[in-house]
Coordinates of C-alpha atoms in Angstrom, one line a residue:
Chain A
M1 CA 56.3 -39.9 -10.1
F2 CA 55.7 -36.3 -11.0
S3 CA 58.5 -34.9 -8.9
L4 CA 61.0 -35.3 -11.8
P5 CA 59.4 -32.8 -14.2
I6 CA 59.0 -30.3 -11.3
I7 CA 62.7 -30.6 -10.4
A8 CA 63.5 -30.1 -14.1
L9 CA 61.4 -27.0 -14.1
L10 CA 63.0 -25.6 -11.0
V11 CA 66.5 -26.3 -12.5
A12 CA 65.4 -24.5 -15.7
G13 CA 64.1 -21.6 -13.7
A14 CA 67.3 -21.4 -11.7
Q15 CA 69.2 -21.1 -14.9
A16 CA 67.0 -18.2 -15.9
A17 CA 67.8 -18.3 -19.6
V18 CA 66.9 -15.1 -21.3
L19 CA 64.8 -14.6 -24.4
T20 CA 65.0 -11.7 -26.8
L21 CA 63.5 -10.6 -30.1
Q22 CA 65.2 -10.7 -33.4
S23 CA 64.5 -8.1 -36.0
P24 CA 61.2 -6.8 -34.6
R25 CA 59.6 -4.6 -37.1
F26 CA 56.3 -2.8 -37.7
T27 CA 54.7 -1.7 -40.9
V28 CA 51.8 0.6 -41.5
S29 CA 50.1 0.3 -44.8
S30 CA 47.0 1.9 -46.2
S31 CA 44.0 0.0 -47.4
T32 CA 45.3 0.1 -51.0
G33 CA 48.4 -1.7 -50.0
S34 CA 50.9 1.2 -50.2
Q35 CA 53.3 1.3 -47.4
L36 CA 53.1 4.4 -45.2
R37 CA 55.7 3.7 -42.5
S38 CA 58.0 0.8 -41.9
E39 CA 60.5 0.8 -39.0
P40 CA 62.4 -1.6 -36.9
I41 CA 61.6 -1.5 -33.3
S42 CA 64.2 -0.6 -30.9
L43 CA 64.1 -2.8 -27.8
A44 CA 66.4 -0.5 -25.8
H45 CA 64.1 2.5 -25.8
A46 CA 60.6 2.9 -27.0
S47 CA 60.0 4.8 -30.2
S48 CA 59.3 8.5 -29.4
I49 CA 57.1 9.0 -32.4
P50 CA 53.8 7.2 -31.9
V51 CA 52.4 5.0 -34.6
T52 CA 49.3 6.6 -36.0
L53 CA 46.6 4.5 -37.8
T54 CA 43.7 6.0 -39.7
K55 CA 40.4 4.3 -40.4
D56 CA 41.4 1.7 -43.0
D57 CA 45.2 1.3 -42.2
V58 CA 46.8 -2.0 -41.4
L59 CA 49.5 -2.4 -38.8
K60 CA 51.8 -5.4 -39.3
L61 CA 54.2 -6.5 -36.6
T62 CA 56.8 -9.2 -37.2
F63 CA 59.5 -10.5 -34.9
Q64 CA 61.3 -13.7 -34.0
V65 CA 61.7 -14.9 -30.4
I66 CA 65.2 -16.3 -29.9
D67 CA 67.3 -17.6 -27.1
K68 CA 69.7 -14.8 -26.3
E69 CA 72.7 -17.0 -25.8
S70 CA 72.3 -19.6 -28.5
G71 CA 70.4 -17.4 -31.0
K72 CA 68.0 -20.2 -31.8
G73 CA 64.4 -19.6 -32.4
V74 CA 62.2 -20.5 -29.4
Q75 CA 58.4 -21.0 -29.2
P76 CA 57.4 -19.5 -26.0
H77 CA 54.3 -20.8 -24.1
Q78 CA 52.5 -17.5 -24.0
T79 CA 52.9 -14.4 -26.2
F80 CA 50.6 -11.5 -25.7
L81 CA 50.3 -8.0 -27.1
R82 CA 49.0 -5.6 -24.5
F83 CA 47.2 -2.4 -25.4
Y84 CA 47.1 -0.1 -22.4
D85 CA 45.4 3.2 -22.1
Q86 CA 47.0 5.2 -19.3
N87 CA 44.2 7.7 -19.0
S88 CA 41.2 5.3 -18.7
G89 CA 43.1 2.4 -17.2
E90 CA 41.6 0.1 -19.8
E91 CA 43.7 -2.5 -21.4
G92 CA 43.3 -5.2 -24.1
I93 CA 45.3 -8.4 -24.4
Q94 CA 45.8 -9.9 -27.8
P95 CA 47.4 -13.4 -28.0
I96 CA 49.8 -13.9 -30.8
R97 CA 50.6 -17.1 -32.5
V98 CA 54.3 -18.0 -32.6
T99 CA 55.6 -20.7 -34.9
N100 CA 57.9 -23.5 -33.8
G101 CA 60.9 -21.5 -35.0
G102 CA 59.8 -18.6 -32.9
K103 CA 58.6 -16.4 -35.7
A104 CA 55.5 -14.4 -35.2
K105 CA 53.4 -12.1 -37.3
F106 CA 50.6 -10.0 -36.1
E107 CA 48.2 -7.9 -38.2
L108 CA 46.0 -5.2 -36.9
N109 CA 43.4 -4.1 -39.5
M110 CA 41.6 -1.0 -38.4
A111 CA 38.8 -1.7 -40.8
R112 CA 38.0 -4.7 -38.6
P113 CA 39.5 -3.8 -35.2
P114 CA 39.8 -6.8 -32.8
L115 CA 37.6 -6.9 -29.7
S116 CA 40.7 -6.7 -27.5
L117 CA 41.4 -3.1 -28.5
P118 CA 40.2 -0.9 -25.6
P119 CA 38.0 2.1 -26.2
T120 CA 39.9 5.2 -27.1
S121 CA 40.5 8.2 -24.9
D122 CA 42.8 11.2 -25.2
A123 CA 46.0 9.3 -24.5
P124 CA 47.6 7.0 -27.1
L125 CA 47.6 3.2 -26.4
Q126 CA 50.8 1.9 -25.0
V127 CA 51.6 -1.3 -26.9
S128 CA 53.8 -3.8 -25.1
L129 CA 54.8 -7.4 -25.7
L130 CA 54.6 -10.0 -23.0
I131 CA 56.3 -13.3 -23.4
G132 CA 56.1 -16.1 -20.9
S133 CA 57.9 -19.5 -21.0
S134 CA 58.4 -22.1 -18.4
T135 CA 62.1 -22.5 -19.2
Y136 CA 62.9 -18.8 -19.7
S137 CA 62.6 -15.7 -17.5
P138 CA 59.6 -13.6 -18.5
L139 CA 60.0 -10.8 -21.0
A140 CA 58.0 -7.6 -21.1
L141 CA 58.9 -5.1 -23.9
S142 CA 57.3 -1.8 -24.4
L143 CA 57.2 -1.4 -28.2
F144 CA 55.6 1.9 -29.2
D145 CA 52.7 4.2 -28.6
L146 CA 49.7 3.7 -30.9
I147 CA 47.1 6.3 -31.9
V148 CA 44.0 4.7 -33.4
P149 CA 40.9 6.4 -34.7
A150 CA 38.3 7.2 -32.1
S151 CA 36.1 4.2 -31.3
H152 CA 32.4 4.4 -31.7
P153 CA 30.4 5.4 -28.7
V154 CA 29.2 2.4 -26.8
P155 CA 25.7 1.5 -28.0
A156 CA 23.1 1.7 -25.2
H157 CA 21.9 -1.6 -23.9
P158 CA 18.1 -2.1 -24.4
D159 CA 17.7 -2.5 -20.7
E160 CA 20.0 0.4 -19.8
A161 CA 17.1 2.6 -18.8
S162 CA 16.1 0.1 -16.1
F163 CA 19.4 0.5 -14.3
H164 CA 18.9 4.1 -13.0
P165 CA 17.3 5.1 -9.8
L166 CA 13.6 5.8 -10.3
P167 CA 12.3 9.2 -9.2
E168 CA 11.3 9.2 -5.6
I169 CA 7.7 8.1 -4.9
H170 CA 5.6 10.8 -3.3
H171 CA 2.4 9.7 -1.7
T172 CA -0.4 12.1 -1.7
F173 CA -2.9 11.7 1.1
R174 CA -6.3 13.2 1.5
P175 CA -6.0 16.3 3.7
E176 CA -7.0 15.8 7.3
Q177 CA -10.7 16.4 7.8
K178 CA -11.5 19.3 10.0
L179 CA -14.3 20.0 12.4
P180 CA -16.5 22.9 11.4
P181 CA -16.1 26.2 13.2
R182 CA -17.5 26.3 16.8
P183 CA -20.5 28.5 16.2
I184 CA -21.8 26.2 13.4
S185 CA -21.1 23.2 15.6
A186 CA -23.1 24.8 18.4
L187 CA -26.0 25.7 16.1
A188 CA -26.1 22.1 14.8
C189 CA -25.9 20.8 18.3
I190 CA -29.0 22.8 19.2
A191 CA -30.8 21.6 16.1
V192 CA -30.0 18.0 16.8
L193 CA -31.1 18.3 20.4
A194 CA -34.3 20.3 19.6
P195 CA -36.4 17.2 19.0
W196 CA -35.9 16.3 22.7
I197 CA -37.9 19.4 23.6
V198 CA -40.6 18.3 21.1
L199 CA -40.6 14.8 22.6
L200 CA -40.8 16.0 26.2
G201 CA -43.5 18.5 25.3
L202 CA -45.6 15.8 23.6
W203 CA -45.0 13.3 26.4
G204 CA -46.1 15.9 28.9
Q205 CA -49.5 16.0 27.2
V206 CA -50.1 12.4 26.4
A207 CA -48.1 10.3 28.9
P208 CA -50.3 7.5 30.2
R209 CA -50.2 7.0 33.9
A210 CA -47.9 4.2 34.7
V211 CA -49.4 3.2 38.0
H212 CA -47.7 -0.1 38.5
L213 CA -44.3 0.9 37.3
F214 CA -42.8 0.9 40.8
S215 CA -44.6 -2.2 42.0
P216 CA -42.1 -4.9 43.3
G217 CA -43.1 -7.2 40.4
I218 CA -42.3 -4.8 37.6
F219 CA -39.6 -2.4 38.9
P220 CA -36.8 -5.0 38.8
F221 CA -37.4 -5.4 35.0
I222 CA -37.2 -1.7 34.5
L223 CA -34.1 -1.6 36.7
T224 CA -32.3 -4.4 34.6
L225 CA -33.2 -2.7 31.3
G226 CA -31.7 0.5 32.7
A227 CA -28.7 -1.5 33.8
F228 CA -28.3 -2.8 30.3
E229 CA -28.3 0.7 28.9
S230 CA -25.8 1.9 31.5
L231 CA -23.6 -1.1 30.7
L232 CA -23.6 0.0 27.0
V233 CA -22.7 3.5 27.9
W234 CA -19.9 2.2 30.2
Y235 CA -18.7 0.1 27.2
W236 CA -18.5 3.3 25.1
V237 CA -16.5 5.0 27.8
D238 CA -14.2 2.4 29.1
L239 CA -14.9 -1.3 28.6
K240 CA -13.5 -3.8 26.1
L241 CA -15.7 -6.0 24.0
G242 CA -15.0 -9.2 25.9
Q243 CA -15.9 -7.6 29.2
V244 CA -19.2 -6.2 27.8
L245 CA -20.2 -9.6 26.4
S246 CA -19.5 -11.4 29.7
Y247 CA -21.2 -8.8 31.9
G248 CA -24.0 -8.6 29.4
G249 CA -24.4 -12.4 29.5
V250 CA -24.8 -12.3 33.3
L251 CA -27.2 -9.4 33.1
A252 CA -29.2 -11.1 30.3
L253 CA -29.9 -14.0 32.6
V254 CA -31.2 -11.6 35.3
T255 CA -33.2 -9.6 32.8
I256 CA -34.9 -12.7 31.3
F257 CA -35.9 -13.7 34.8
T258 CA -37.2 -10.3 35.9
G259 CA -38.8 -9.7 32.5
K260 CA -40.7 -12.9 32.5
Q261 CA -42.0 -12.2 36.0
A262 CA -43.0 -8.6 35.2
L263 CA -44.6 -9.2 31.8
S264 CA -46.5 -12.3 33.1
K265 CA -47.8 -10.1 35.9
I266 CA -48.9 -7.4 33.5
G267 CA -50.4 -10.0 31.2
D268 CA -52.4 -11.6 34.2
R269 CA -53.7 -8.2 35.1
R270 CA -54.7 -7.4 31.5
V271 CA -56.5 -10.8 31.1
G272 CA -58.1 -10.5 34.6
R273 CA -59.3 -7.0 33.9
K274 CA -61.1 -8.2 30.7
Chain B
M1 CA -62.8 20.6 -7.1
A2 CA -62.2 24.2 -8.3
P3 CA -58.7 25.5 -7.7
K4 CA -60.1 28.5 -5.8
S5 CA -61.7 26.4 -3.1
S6 CA -58.9 24.0 -2.8
P7 CA -56.8 25.7 0.0
P8 CA -59.7 25.8 2.5
A9 CA -60.7 22.3 1.5
A10 CA -57.2 21.1 2.1
S11 CA -56.9 22.7 5.4
N12 CA -60.3 21.3 6.3
V13 CA -59.1 17.8 5.4
V14 CA -56.0 18.2 7.5
H15 CA -58.0 19.6 10.4
S16 CA -60.6 16.8 10.4
L17 CA -57.8 14.2 10.1
W18 CA -56.0 15.8 13.1
K19 CA -59.3 15.9 15.1
A20 CA -60.0 12.2 14.3
Y21 CA -56.5 11.3 15.3
S22 CA -56.7 13.1 18.6
D23 CA -60.2 11.9 19.4
Q24 CA -59.8 8.2 18.5
T25 CA -56.3 7.4 19.4
S26 CA -55.5 6.2 22.9
D27 CA -53.0 8.0 25.0
R28 CA -50.7 5.0 24.9
M29 CA -50.6 5.1 21.1
K30 CA -50.0 8.9 21.2
F31 CA -47.2 8.3 23.6
I32 CA -45.5 6.0 21.1
D33 CA -46.4 8.4 18.2
A34 CA -44.6 11.2 20.0
F35 CA -41.5 9.1 20.3
L36 CA -41.8 8.3 16.6
V37 CA -42.0 12.0 15.7
F38 CA -39.0 12.7 17.9
L39 CA -37.0 9.9 16.2
M40 CA -37.9 11.3 12.8
L41 CA -37.0 14.9 13.6
S42 CA -33.8 13.8 15.2
G43 CA -32.8 11.7 12.2
V44 CA -33.7 14.5 9.8
A45 CA -31.6 17.0 11.8
Q46 CA -28.6 14.7 11.8
F47 CA -28.9 13.9 8.1
L48 CA -29.1 17.6 7.2
Y49 CA -26.0 18.3 9.3
C50 CA -24.2 15.5 7.5
V51 CA -25.2 16.8 4.0
L52 CA -24.9 20.6 4.7
V53 CA -22.1 20.9 7.2
T54 CA -19.8 17.9 7.4
D55 CA -19.8 14.2 7.7
Y56 CA -16.4 14.4 9.5
P57 CA -16.7 11.9 12.3
F58 CA -18.5 9.7 9.9
N59 CA -18.8 6.8 12.3
A60 CA -20.6 9.1 14.7
F61 CA -23.0 10.1 12.0
L62 CA -23.6 6.5 11.1
A63 CA -24.2 5.6 14.8
G64 CA -26.5 8.4 15.4
F65 CA -28.5 8.1 12.2
S66 CA -28.7 4.4 12.2
S67 CA -29.8 4.4 15.9
N68 CA -32.7 6.7 14.9
V69 CA -33.7 4.6 11.9
G70 CA -33.4 1.3 13.8
Q71 CA -35.3 2.6 16.8
F72 CA -38.0 4.0 14.6
V73 CA -38.5 0.6 13.0
L74 CA -38.5 -1.2 16.3
T75 CA -41.0 1.3 17.8
A76 CA -43.2 1.3 14.7
S77 CA -43.4 -2.5 14.9
L78 CA -44.1 -2.3 18.7
R79 CA -46.9 0.2 17.9
S80 CA -48.5 -2.0 15.3
Q81 CA -48.4 -5.0 17.5
V82 CA -49.8 -3.4 20.7
N83 CA -52.5 -1.5 18.9
P84 CA -55.9 -2.9 20.0
E85 CA -57.2 -2.4 16.5
N86 CA -54.7 -4.8 15.0
K87 CA -55.6 -7.5 17.5
N88 CA -56.9 -9.9 14.8
E89 CA -53.7 -9.6 12.8
F90 CA -51.4 -10.4 15.8
K91 CA -53.5 -13.0 17.6
E92 CA -50.6 -15.0 18.9
V93 CA -48.5 -12.0 19.9
S94 CA -49.5 -10.5 23.2
P95 CA -48.6 -6.9 24.0
E96 CA -46.2 -8.2 26.6
R97 CA -44.4 -10.4 24.1
A98 CA -44.2 -7.4 21.7
F99 CA -42.7 -5.3 24.5
A100 CA -40.1 -8.0 25.2
D101 CA -39.2 -8.2 21.6
F102 CA -38.9 -4.4 21.5
A103 CA -36.6 -4.4 24.6
L104 CA -34.4 -7.1 23.2
G105 CA -34.2 -5.5 19.8
S106 CA -33.4 -2.1 21.3
I107 CA -30.6 -3.5 23.5
V108 CA -29.0 -5.3 20.5
L109 CA -29.4 -2.1 18.4
H110 CA -27.8 0.0 21.1
F111 CA -25.0 -2.4 21.4
F112 CA -24.1 -2.0 17.7
V113 CA -24.6 1.8 17.9
Y114 CA -22.2 2.1 20.8
N115 CA -19.8 0.0 18.8
F116 CA -20.0 2.4 15.9
L117 CA -19.5 5.5 18.1
G118 CA -15.9 4.5 18.6

C-alpha cells in the first residue's frame, strides 16, 4: 500500500533536481524607515563586507526559491536561517515561512531580537540559509556575516547560587584530654590512698575480736563473699558481661546456702547467749 | 555566753562529746564508724582531685566516687540496723538479716562500680 509513495520519493531523489534562489536581497533600514544599505546577495561568494546592525535597525531579507531547471517557484518543506558564531560555537535556527510560489520574506528587528539569535561574542554571526525538500537535493547557502549589537549579559537565575560547591566542612573537635603531670598524679594518688592509713590505724585500735570467723560454719560464707569480690575484679580485668553473670549466678547459689548457714549459726549463738 | 569564754566552752563541748562517744560506744560500732570515716575522707579526696586537678578519666572518677557514696549509705544503714540502741525501731530486722542485706547491696554496688571503671 505505502510502497508506491516511497518509490516515488526514491525516484525523485535519484533525479536530484536542484533548487536555487532568485533575486536574493537584504536591506538594512533604521528605525525611522530610512534605508541604510540595500544589496543583492551573491550566491557564488559570500559578501566580504559584513552587515552591521545597530540597536534599532531592521534587517530585511527577501528571496524566491525556484527550480533551477524550469525556473518555477517552489515551496520547499523546510527553510531555515542559521546564525552561527564561530568563536562560541553557539548557533540559532530561525524557520522562515515560504509562500506557495516560493517567495520568502524575513525581517530581523533588533529592537525585538528573536530568541533564536545566539548571544554575541567577538566574532560576527555567519548567516546561512538551509533549504530542504523531499523532491530536491538540499541547499545550504552562506549569505553574509552579521554584526549585531552586544547582547545583554545573561541574568542570573534565582537559584544560581545553589549550584556552586559549598565551602568544605571542617569539624572542630574538643582537644584530647591529657593526664596531669606525673608529680601531681603521684601527690593525688597519695592523697587518695591516705584514708587507708586512717582506716587501718582506727581499726587497729577498735577492731572487735572475731573469734568465730574461721569456724567451719562461718568461714565458707566469708570465702564466698571474697570469691564474689575477686570475680568482680576478674570482670574488670578480663571477663565479659555474660560470663560474669553466669559465674555470678552459680556463685550466688553457693553464697545463699553458706550465708544462710553462717548467719543462722550466729543468730542461734546470739539468742542462746541472751 | 560571752564571746570571750566561747572558745574554751566550745572545746569543752567537743571534748565531752568525744569522751561520751568513746565511753558509750561499743567497739563494733566504732569499727563501723572507722570505716565510715575512711569512706568520707576517700570520697572527699577524690572529689577534690576531680575539681582541682582534672576529671579526665571521668568514668574512673564516677566509679570511685559513687562507690564511696554508695558504700557509705550501705554501711550507715547497716550501722543503724545493728545498733542495739535502735532495737525497738528494727524489731523484725535481726543483725544477721541486716548483714545479709549489706553483703548483697555491696556486691551489686561493686558490680556497677566495676562496670563504670571500664
